[in-house]
Amino acid sequence: MSEVMLREDLLASFRTLKGQFATSLAEANELDRQFVILNQQFRTNMATHLGDAQKKLPKDNPLSSQLDAFLSAIADTDTAWNKKIIGRDKGIKFRKGFNDSLLVFIYGKVKSGKSSLGNYMAWGNTDPNLSVKAALSPDSHPSYFTHENTCASNGDSQDEALNRKEFRVGATEATSSIQGFRLPGLTWVDSPGLHSVNEENGRLAKDYVEHADLILYTMRSDAPGRASDLHEIRSLNTQDKEMLILVTGSDINDEDWDDELDEMKVTVQMKSAEQRKMQRDFIGKELGFVDSKKLLSISARYAQEHADNLEKMADSGMGQLFSTLHHISQDRGLRLKKNVPMQNFYNFMKECQAELKPYKQLIADLETTISKLMADVPKAVTCEIRAAQAKMRREIEIDFDELAGRRNEEYLMNVALRKAHRNWDSLLQVVIGQALSNVFAQITEDFKDAVSKTWHTAALKLPDFNLDKAMEQIPGGVRKGNRGLTGVLGTIVGTAAGALLGPLGAAAGGALGGALGGAVGRSAEVSMREVEVITGDNLEQLRAQTHVAYAQAIETTVRQQADVSLTRQLDAALQTTRTLTEEVTRTQQGFEELKQTAQQKIQK
């Protein structure tokens, strides 16, 4: 870099470019407009889909906690995204005020010489006083501005540069603002120092640096190539930013005793050319991608003391800096003005695409959970049904064992059965509720109501207890016979009648009378009556039917409720994840299209 240019010549060259820099940003603005629409649609649609899913899902559902976590993560991601968008919007508004000039941004760590360099560029003096300012013609005075201030302690106050017409130097935290000055064709921005004790200062600088046409990165000569500086430079390089690296303060104080004045005389001397080259080579080697022409060792203080000496200006490094700025403005200035907004937009689209990755991961995690639950539900439902049926069976068995003692009393048995039936119905609700509770983690009132309505609408009908009966004949008593009495009477009557015929007639008459009397009389006999006899009952059949009825009620109700209250919700939640995935994919494609459009418009 042998070419040398004076400050006045550089500023004159910028004046000739002012009109050319007034370029239209209509294309970049149109892409911004499309992005805003796409981003708003995405955020609105995501919020709507998730809100609907949350309303449909009871709080006790196993998915509720994960959906809440999902919504929280989405909110965190939205917050981070909003911060980036707000920062970008600030930068866009900032840049729009300087479309007619090359926007040069001074960036670097605290106490790296940024403000001193800015003062020299503005006034030709690192710490200008009133007399220095008065020496310049009014039309050569820079126009100062302050864009944003962090109000950090020890930093410059609001509008300090605007009021003082210079940047404050020397303080530990000299700059806590985005501040700068304008000269025809040139906008010079001084930024807060990186790695400041006030973190807001560094964040503020990073919010604006991407909108610069050209970055001048400053690092002190007494500590060149620190890891923190190299990290920041690499980060800027990944954004394809036009950048020069300046090793500031490349001078030393030379002390010599003045015999005439009898005092120590201090003069500013440049560090040796060899030492300066060694520092630049070290930085270039550590970075591995920096062209030697983009590394300059400078001393604004030395240039200030030798402003009229071209040779010493060249030695100060400021002459080469001015020459480099001139060539950039002439050769690439217009291209930079057009490219920077497009390049920034391209980079922003890449960041937006990266911001969508957490959404996709969250959705994938939620879908995995839903799929696992859908696979687990049938097994859990079957397991709980069997447990509920077993409990119901045990209680029914106990009751039937007690009822067996009344099996000969049909009426009382049916009264006891109706009472047991009511108890079994109550128990049925309990065991079904417990089964659902175990499946769903806890029972809500909605679940209880649904369960009650489900099994009561088809109330269990059990048969009455019946005794098996038959009719049988049993002895009712004994009736005495009168055959002996009638035989005696017949014998008497026959004998009397036969006596009329003589002794033989009497004997024959008595025998015949006795036989006839016996025939007319009756023998003794047993009387019979018909009675109802219990031959059996339907108690065991009733027991079996009761088991079947309640087992089926449990099976039907639990499965139905699992389907209504969980399986269908899981299906709906799964559909929600698919809708969210489609939304993210659609937005990613939109970002990709905008990114490709920006890339096509970047001039190589």
PDB file of N, CA and C in Angstrom, residues 537-585:
ATOM      1  N   ASP A 537     -83.433 -73.471  42.491  1.00  0.00           N
ATOM      2  CA  ASP A 537     -83.564 -72.027  42.237  1.00  0.00           C
ATOM      3  C   ASP A 537     -82.582 -71.606  41.147  1.00  0.00           C
ATOM      4  N   ASN A 538     -82.657 -70.297  40.745  1.00  0.00           N
ATOM      5  CA  ASN A 538     -81.780 -69.755  39.675  1.00  0.00           C
ATOM      6  C   ASN A 538     -80.657 -68.883  40.225  1.00  0.00           C
ATOM      7  N   LEU A 539     -80.277 -69.085  41.484  1.00  0.00           N
ATOM      8  CA  LEU A 539     -79.278 -68.220  42.110  1.00  0.00           C
ATOM      9  C   LEU A 539     -77.940 -68.270  41.384  1.00  0.00           C
ATOM     10  N   GLU A 540     -77.473 -69.452  41.024  1.00  0.00           N
ATOM     11  CA  GLU A 540     -76.175 -69.556  40.362  1.00  0.00           C
ATOM     12  C   GLU A 540     -76.228 -68.955  38.959  1.00  0.00           C
ATOM     13  N   GLN A 541     -77.363 -69.161  38.300  1.00  0.00           N
ATOM     14  CA  GLN A 541     -77.525 -68.545  36.975  1.00  0.00           C
ATOM     15  C   GLN A 541     -77.523 -67.018  37.112  1.00  0.00           C
ATOM     16  N   LEU A 542     -78.195 -66.534  38.147  1.00  0.00           N
ATOM     17  CA  LEU A 542     -78.246 -65.098  38.399  1.00  0.00           C
ATOM     18  C   LEU A 542     -76.848 -64.563  38.722  1.00  0.00           C
ATOM     19  N   ARG A 543     -76.098 -65.329  39.475  1.00  0.00           N
ATOM     20  CA  ARG A 543     -74.719 -64.946  39.810  1.00  0.00           C
ATOM     21  C   ARG A 543     -73.897 -64.787  38.520  1.00  0.00           C
ATOM     22  N   ALA A 544     -74.001 -65.789  37.641  1.00  0.00           N
ATOM     23  CA  ALA A 544     -73.236 -65.761  36.386  1.00  0.00           C
ATOM     24  C   ALA A 544     -73.665 -64.591  35.506  1.00  0.00           C
ATOM     25  N   GLN A 545     -74.986 -64.363  35.415  1.00  0.00           N
ATOM     26  CA  GLN A 545     -75.485 -63.265  34.590  1.00  0.00           C
ATOM     27  C   GLN A 545     -75.033 -61.905  35.133  1.00  0.00           C
ATOM     28  N   THR A 546     -74.987 -61.786  36.438  1.00  0.00           N
ATOM     29  CA  THR A 546     -74.539 -60.532  37.065  1.00  0.00           C
ATOM     30  C   THR A 546     -73.075 -60.256  36.732  1.00  0.00           C
ATOM     31  N   HIS A 547     -72.245 -61.278  36.855  1.00  0.00           N
ATOM     32  CA  HIS A 547     -70.830 -61.118  36.505  1.00  0.00           C
ATOM     33  C   HIS A 547     -70.677 -60.644  35.059  1.00  0.00           C
ATOM     34  N   VAL A 548     -71.385 -61.313  34.175  1.00  0.00           N
ATOM     35  CA  VAL A 548     -71.274 -60.974  32.746  1.00  0.00           C
ATOM     36  C   VAL A 548     -71.742 -59.546  32.496  1.00  0.00           C
ATOM     37  N   ALA A 549     -72.875 -59.183  33.092  1.00  0.00           N
ATOM     38  CA  ALA A 549     -73.456 -57.860  32.852  1.00  0.00           C
ATOM     39  C   ALA A 549     -72.510 -56.746  33.304  1.00  0.00           C
ATOM     40  N   TYR A 550     -71.950 -56.883  34.501  1.00  0.00           N
ATOM     41  CA  TYR A 550     -71.077 -55.822  35.018  1.00  0.00           C
ATOM     42  C   TYR A 550     -69.711 -55.825  34.328  1.00  0.00           C
ATOM     43  N   ALA A 551     -69.209 -56.988  33.977  1.00  0.00           N
ATOM     44  CA  ALA A 551     -67.946 -57.057  33.233  1.00  0.00           C
ATOM     45  C   ALA A 551     -68.095 -56.364  31.878  1.00  0.00           C
ATOM     46  N   GLN A 552     -69.238 -56.595  31.213  1.00  0.00           N
ATOM     47  CA  GLN A 552     -69.469 -55.951  29.921  1.00  0.00           C
ATOM     48  C   GLN A 552     -69.639 -54.442  30.088  1.00  0.00           C
ATOM     49  N   ALA A 553     -70.314 -54.019  31.165  1.00  0.00           N
ATOM     50  CA  ALA A 553     -70.497 -52.587  31.421  1.00  0.00           C
ATOM     51  C   ALA A 553     -69.149 -51.889  31.604  1.00  0.00           C
ATOM     52  N   ILE A 554     -68.262 -52.537  32.350  1.00  0.00           N
ATOM     53  CA  ILE A 554     -66.923 -51.965  32.561  1.00  0.00           C
ATOM     54  C   ILE A 554     -66.168 -51.877  31.234  1.00  0.00           C
ATOM     55  N   GLU A 555     -66.177 -52.965  30.500  1.00  0.00           N
ATOM     56  CA  GLU A 555     -65.464 -53.025  29.213  1.00  0.00           C
ATOM     57  C   GLU A 555     -65.963 -51.930  28.273  1.00  0.00           C
ATOM     58  N   THR A 556     -67.271 -51.857  28.097  1.00  0.00           N
ATOM     59  CA  THR A 556     -67.864 -50.909  27.152  1.00  0.00           C
ATOM     60  C   THR A 556     -67.614 -49.461  27.581  1.00  0.00           C
ATOM     61  N   THR A 557     -67.860 -49.178  28.842  1.00  0.00           N
ATOM     62  CA  THR A 557     -67.765 -47.796  29.316  1.00  0.00           C
ATOM     63  C   THR A 557     -66.332 -47.275  29.298  1.00  0.00           C
ATOM     64  N   VAL A 558     -65.406 -48.073  29.827  1.00  0.00           N
ATOM     65  CA  VAL A 558     -64.015 -47.607  29.880  1.00  0.00           C
ATOM     66  C   VAL A 558     -63.467 -47.403  28.481  1.00  0.00           C
ATOM     67  N   ARG A 559     -63.736 -48.343  27.590  1.00  0.00           N
ATOM     68  CA  ARG A 559     -63.215 -48.186  26.222  1.00  0.00           C
ATOM     69  C   ARG A 559     -63.858 -46.978  25.531  1.00  0.00           C
ATOM     70  N   GLN A 560     -65.146 -46.801  25.747  1.00  0.00           N
ATOM     71  CA  GLN A 560     -65.824 -45.682  25.118  1.00  0.00           C
ATOM     72  C   GLN A 560     -65.276 -44.351  25.646  1.00  0.00           C
ATOM     73  N   GLN A 561     -65.108 -44.280  26.955  1.00  0.00           N
ATOM     74  CA  GLN A 561     -64.591 -43.045  27.525  1.00  0.00           C
ATOM     75  C   GLN A 561     -63.131 -42.801  27.125  1.00  0.00           C
ATOM     76  N   ALA A 562     -62.358 -43.857  27.060  1.00  0.00           N
ATOM     77  CA  ALA A 562     -60.974 -43.709  26.609  1.00  0.00           C
ATOM     78  C   ALA A 562     -60.945 -43.182  25.181  1.00  0.00           C
ATOM     79  N   ASP A 563     -61.881 -43.658  24.378  1.00  0.00           N
ATOM     80  CA  ASP A 563     -61.937 -43.197  22.986  1.00  0.00           C
ATOM     81  C   ASP A 563     -62.375 -41.743  22.921  1.00  0.00           C
ATOM     82  N   VAL A 564     -63.437 -41.409  23.672  1.00  0.00           N
ATOM     83  CA  VAL A 564     -63.971 -40.040  23.616  1.00  0.00           C
ATOM     84  C   VAL A 564     -63.012 -39.036  24.262  1.00  0.00           C
ATOM     85  N   SER A 565     -62.522 -39.400  25.443  1.00  0.00           N
ATOM     86  CA  SER A 565     -61.775 -38.440  26.241  1.00  0.00           C
ATOM     87  C   SER A 565     -60.285 -38.413  25.968  1.00  0.00           C
ATOM     88  N   LEU A 566     -59.740 -39.448  25.360  1.00  0.00           N
ATOM     89  CA  LEU A 566     -58.288 -39.461  25.171  1.00  0.00           C
ATOM     90  C   LEU A 566     -57.900 -39.784  23.734  1.00  0.00           C
ATOM     91  N   THR A 567     -58.358 -40.904  23.221  1.00  0.00           N
ATOM     92  CA  THR A 567     -57.927 -41.309  21.885  1.00  0.00           C
ATOM     93  C   THR A 567     -58.274 -40.254  20.844  1.00  0.00           C
ATOM     94  N   ARG A 568     -59.499 -39.743  20.916  1.00  0.00           N
ATOM     95  CA  ARG A 568     -59.877 -38.718  19.945  1.00  0.00           C
ATOM     96  C   ARG A 568     -59.077 -37.433  20.138  1.00  0.00           C
ATOM     97  N   GLN A 569     -58.787 -37.134  21.412  1.00  0.00           N
ATOM     98  CA  GLN A 569     -57.965 -35.948  21.674  1.00  0.00           C
ATOM     99  C   GLN A 569     -56.551 -36.156  21.153  1.00  0.00           C
ATOM    100  N   LEU A 570     -56.055 -37.358  21.298  1.00  0.00           N
ATOM    101  CA  LEU A 570     -54.724 -37.647  20.758  1.00  0.00           C
ATOM    102  C   LEU A 570     -54.728 -37.516  19.238  1.00  0.00           C
ATOM    103  N   ASP A 571     -55.780 -37.999  18.622  1.00  0.00           N
ATOM    104  CA  ASP A 571     -55.893 -37.853  17.166  1.00  0.00           C
ATOM    105  C   ASP A 571     -55.916 -36.377  16.775  1.00  0.00           C
ATOM    106  N   ALA A 572     -56.693 -35.595  17.537  1.00  0.00           N
ATOM    107  CA  ALA A 572     -56.779 -34.161  17.249  1.00  0.00           C
ATOM    108  C   ALA A 572     -55.423 -33.488  17.469  1.00  0.00           C
ATOM    109  N   ALA A 573     -54.736 -33.887  18.552  1.00  0.00           N
ATOM    110  CA  ALA A 573     -53.423 -33.306  18.827  1.00  0.00           C
ATOM    111  C   ALA A 573     -52.420 -33.677  17.738  1.00  0.00           C
ATOM    112  N   LEU A 574     -52.510 -34.921  17.268  1.00  0.00           N
ATOM    113  CA  LEU A 574     -51.617 -35.356  16.194  1.00  0.00           C
ATOM    114  C   LEU A 574     -51.878 -34.546  14.922  1.00  0.00           C
ATOM    115  N   GLN A 575     -53.144 -34.268  14.665  1.00  0.00           N
ATOM    116  CA  GLN A 575     -53.490 -33.449  13.511  1.00  0.00           C
ATOM    117  C   GLN A 575     -52.952 -32.034  13.689  1.00  0.00           C
ATOM    118  N   THR A 576     -52.965 -31.550  14.941  1.00  0.00           N
ATOM    119  CA  THR A 576     -52.409 -30.223  15.218  1.00  0.00           C
ATOM    120  C   THR A 576     -50.924 -30.170  14.902  1.00  0.00           C
ATOM    121  N   THR A 577     -50.207 -31.221  15.299  1.00  0.00           N
ATOM    122  CA  THR A 577     -48.766 -31.233  15.008  1.00  0.00           C
ATOM    123  C   THR A 577     -48.514 -31.233  13.510  1.00  0.00           C
ATOM    124  N   ARG A 578     -49.350 -31.930  12.773  1.00  0.00           N
ATOM    125  CA  ARG A 578     -49.185 -31.941  11.315  1.00  0.00           C
ATOM    126  C   ARG A 578     -49.473 -30.565  10.728  1.00  0.00           C
ATOM    127  N   THR A 579     -50.485 -29.897  11.289  1.00  0.00           N
ATOM    128  CA  THR A 579     -50.807 -28.541  10.825  1.00  0.00           C
ATOM    129  C   THR A 579     -49.657 -27.587  11.127  1.00  0.00           C
ATOM    130  N   LEU A 580     -49.081 -27.723  12.347  1.00  0.00           N
ATOM    131  CA  LEU A 580     -47.948 -26.871  12.718  1.00  0.00           C
ATOM    132  C   LEU A 580     -46.753 -27.135  11.811  1.00  0.00           C
ATOM    133  N   THR A 581     -46.510 -28.406  11.516  1.00  0.00           N
ATOM    134  CA  THR A 581     -45.396 -28.755  10.632  1.00  0.00           C
ATOM    135  C   THR A 581     -45.596 -28.135   9.259  1.00  0.00           C
ATOM    136  N   GLU A 582     -46.820 -28.224   8.751  1.00  0.00           N
ATOM    137  CA  GLU A 582     -47.113 -27.614   7.448  1.00  0.00           C
ATOM    138  C   GLU A 582     -46.889 -26.104   7.487  1.00  0.00           C
ATOM    139  N   GLU A 583     -47.263 -25.483   8.612  1.00  0.00           N
ATOM    140  CA  GLU A 583     -47.093 -24.031   8.752  1.00  0.00           C
ATOM    141  C   GLU A 583     -45.614 -23.655   8.750  1.00  0.00           C
ATOM    142  N   VAL A 584     -44.811 -24.415   9.504  1.00  0.00           N
ATOM    143  CA  VAL A 584     -43.370 -24.141   9.543  1.00  0.00           C
ATOM    144  C   VAL A 584     -42.751 -24.367   8.171  1.00  0.00           C
ATOM    145  N   THR A 585     -43.118 -25.454   7.518  1.00  0.00           N
ATOM    146  CA  THR A 585     -42.573 -25.759   6.191  1.00  0.00           C
ATOM    147  C   THR A 585     -42.933 -24.669   5.189  1.00  0.00           C
TER     148      THR A 585
END
